Amino acid sequence: VQLQASGGGLVQAGGSLRLSCTASARSFWTMGWFRQAPGKEREFVAALSLSAGSTDIADSVKGRFTIARDNAKKTVYLQMNSLKPSDTAVYYCAADEISSNVRNGRARNWGQGTQVTVSS
């Protein structure tokens, strides 16, 4: 299954970006986002399951990032507001039928990554 991520780019601190990740074949119960900055480990950002109210947001981005999905389009979105230079990273989308697999970074399906660069 292919996940296609898009929407990254260069933005000034305080700006916004919206990332998109579309599954080419089918929807997944849980879809989410991770990021990896240079020299750092990949970290969980956000995840959203089909069941109502099942949303997780990392504390580091809570209040600034939101996650949403369009099931008809098999797409998950990451709206990033009030961006900081520390948000600079490659952002990866992940998907799995098992929610915990996404949340713990063991999802069986990953997108190719999209670069987000926030300048100060």
CSV table of C-alpha atoms in Angstrom, one decimal:
chain,number,residue,atom,x,y,z
A,1,VAL,CA,0.0,0.0,0.0
A,2,GLN,CA,1.4,3.4,-0.9
A,3,LEU,CA,1.1,6.5,1.2
A,4,GLN,CA,1.8,9.8,-0.6
A,5,ALA,CA,2.7,12.7,1.6
A,6,SER,CA,2.8,16.3,0.5
A,7,GLY,CA,2.5,19.9,1.7
A,8,GLY,CA,6.0,20.5,3.1
A,9,GLY,CA,8.0,23.6,2.4
A,10,LEU,CA,9.8,26.5,3.8
A,11,VAL,CA,8.0,28.9,6.1
A,12,GLN,CA,8.9,31.6,8.6
A,13,ALA,CA,8.4,31.2,12.3
A,14,GLY,CA,4.9,31.8,13.3
A,15,GLY,CA,3.6,30.7,9.9
A,16,SER,CA,1.4,27.7,8.9
A,17,LEU,CA,1.5,24.7,6.7
A,18,ARG,CA,-0.9,21.9,6.0
A,19,LEU,CA,0.5,18.4,5.3
A,20,SER,CA,-1.6,15.8,3.4
A,21,CYS,CA,-1.2,12.1,3.2
A,22,THR,CA,-3.3,10.0,0.9
A,23,ALA,CA,-3.5,6.2,0.8
A,24,SER,CA,-3.6,4.9,-2.8
A,25,ALA,CA,-5.4,1.7,-2.2
A,26,ARG,CA,-7.6,1.7,0.9
A,27,SER,CA,-8.3,3.5,4.1
A,28,PHE,CA,-6.8,2.5,7.4
A,29,TRP,CA,-8.2,2.5,10.9
A,30,THR,CA,-5.5,4.7,12.2
A,31,MET,CA,-3.4,7.2,10.3
A,32,GLY,CA,-0.8,9.6,11.8
A,33,TRP,CA,2.3,11.6,11.5
A,34,PHE,CA,5.8,11.4,12.8
A,35,ARG,CA,8.8,13.6,12.3
A,36,GLN,CA,12.5,13.3,12.3
A,37,ALA,CA,14.9,16.2,12.7
A,38,PRO,CA,18.6,15.9,11.7
A,39,GLY,CA,20.5,14.0,14.3
A,40,LYS,CA,17.4,13.1,16.3
A,41,GLU,CA,15.2,10.1,16.6
A,42,ARG,CA,11.9,9.9,14.9
A,43,GLU,CA,9.1,11.2,17.2
A,44,PHE,CA,5.4,10.8,17.2
A,45,VAL,CA,3.4,13.9,16.3
A,46,ALA,CA,-0.3,13.0,16.0
A,47,ALA,CA,-2.6,10.2,15.1
A,48,LEU,CA,-6.3,9.8,14.4
A,49,SER,CA,-8.5,6.7,14.3
A,50,LEU,CA,-11.8,6.2,12.7
A,51,SER,CA,-13.5,5.8,16.0
A,52,ALA,CA,-14.9,9.1,17.2
A,53,GLY,CA,-12.7,11.0,19.6
A,54,SER,CA,-9.7,8.8,19.2
A,55,THR,CA,-7.0,11.5,18.6
A,56,ASP,CA,-3.6,11.8,20.0
A,57,ILE,CA,-1.4,14.8,19.8
A,58,ALA,CA,2.2,15.1,21.1
A,59,ASP,CA,2.6,17.5,23.9
A,60,SER,CA,5.3,19.3,22.0
A,61,VAL,CA,2.8,20.4,19.3
A,62,LYS,CA,-0.5,20.4,21.3
A,63,GLY,CA,-2.4,23.7,20.8
A,64,ARG,CA,-0.5,24.4,17.5
A,65,PHE,CA,-1.1,21.3,15.4
A,66,THR,CA,-4.3,19.5,14.6
A,67,ILE,CA,-5.0,16.3,12.7
A,68,ALA,CA,-8.0,15.5,10.6
A,69,ARG,CA,-9.0,13.0,8.0
A,70,ASP,CA,-11.3,12.7,5.0
A,71,ASN,CA,-12.2,9.1,4.8
A,72,ALA,CA,-13.8,9.5,1.4
A,73,LYS,CA,-10.5,10.7,0.1
A,74,LYS,CA,-8.4,8.3,2.2
A,75,THR,CA,-6.5,11.3,3.3
A,76,VAL,CA,-5.1,12.5,6.7
A,77,TYR,CA,-4.2,16.1,7.2
A,78,LEU,CA,-1.8,17.8,9.6
A,79,GLN,CA,-2.5,21.5,10.1
A,80,MET,CA,0.5,23.1,11.6
A,81,ASN,CA,0.1,26.6,13.0
A,82,SER,CA,2.5,28.9,14.9
A,83,LEU,CA,5.4,27.0,13.6
A,84,LYS,CA,8.7,27.2,15.3
A,85,PRO,CA,12.3,26.5,14.1
A,86,SER,CA,12.2,23.5,16.3
A,87,ASP,CA,9.5,22.0,14.1
A,88,THR,CA,11.9,21.7,11.3
A,89,ALA,CA,12.1,18.0,10.3
A,90,VAL,CA,11.1,15.5,7.7
A,91,TYR,CA,7.5,14.6,8.4
A,92,TYR,CA,6.3,11.1,7.7
A,93,CYS,CA,2.8,9.7,7.6
A,94,ALA,CA,2.0,6.3,8.9
A,95,ALA,CA,-1.0,4.0,8.8
A,96,ASP,CA,-2.1,0.7,10.2
A,97,GLU,CA,-5.2,-1.2,11.1
A,98,ILE,CA,-3.9,-1.5,14.7
A,99,SER,CA,-3.9,1.9,16.4
A,100,SER,CA,-1.1,1.1,18.8
A,101,ASN,CA,1.2,0.3,15.9
A,102,VAL,CA,0.9,3.8,14.6
A,103,ARG,CA,1.2,5.4,18.0
A,104,ASN,CA,4.4,3.5,18.9
A,105,GLY,CA,6.0,3.9,15.6
A,106,ARG,CA,5.6,0.4,14.4
A,107,ALA,CA,3.1,1.1,11.6
A,108,ARG,CA,3.3,-1.3,8.7
A,109,ASN,CA,2.7,1.5,6.1
A,110,TRP,CA,4.8,4.6,5.8
A,111,GLY,CA,4.9,7.6,3.4
A,112,GLN,CA,8.0,8.9,1.8
A,113,GLY,CA,8.4,11.9,4.0
A,114,THR,CA,8.0,15.6,3.3
A,115,GLN,CA,10.4,18.3,4.4
A,116,VAL,CA,9.3,21.1,6.7
A,117,THR,CA,11.7,23.9,7.3
A,118,VAL,CA,10.9,26.8,9.6
A,119,SER,CA,13.2,29.8,9.5
A,120,SER,CA,13.7,32.1,12.4
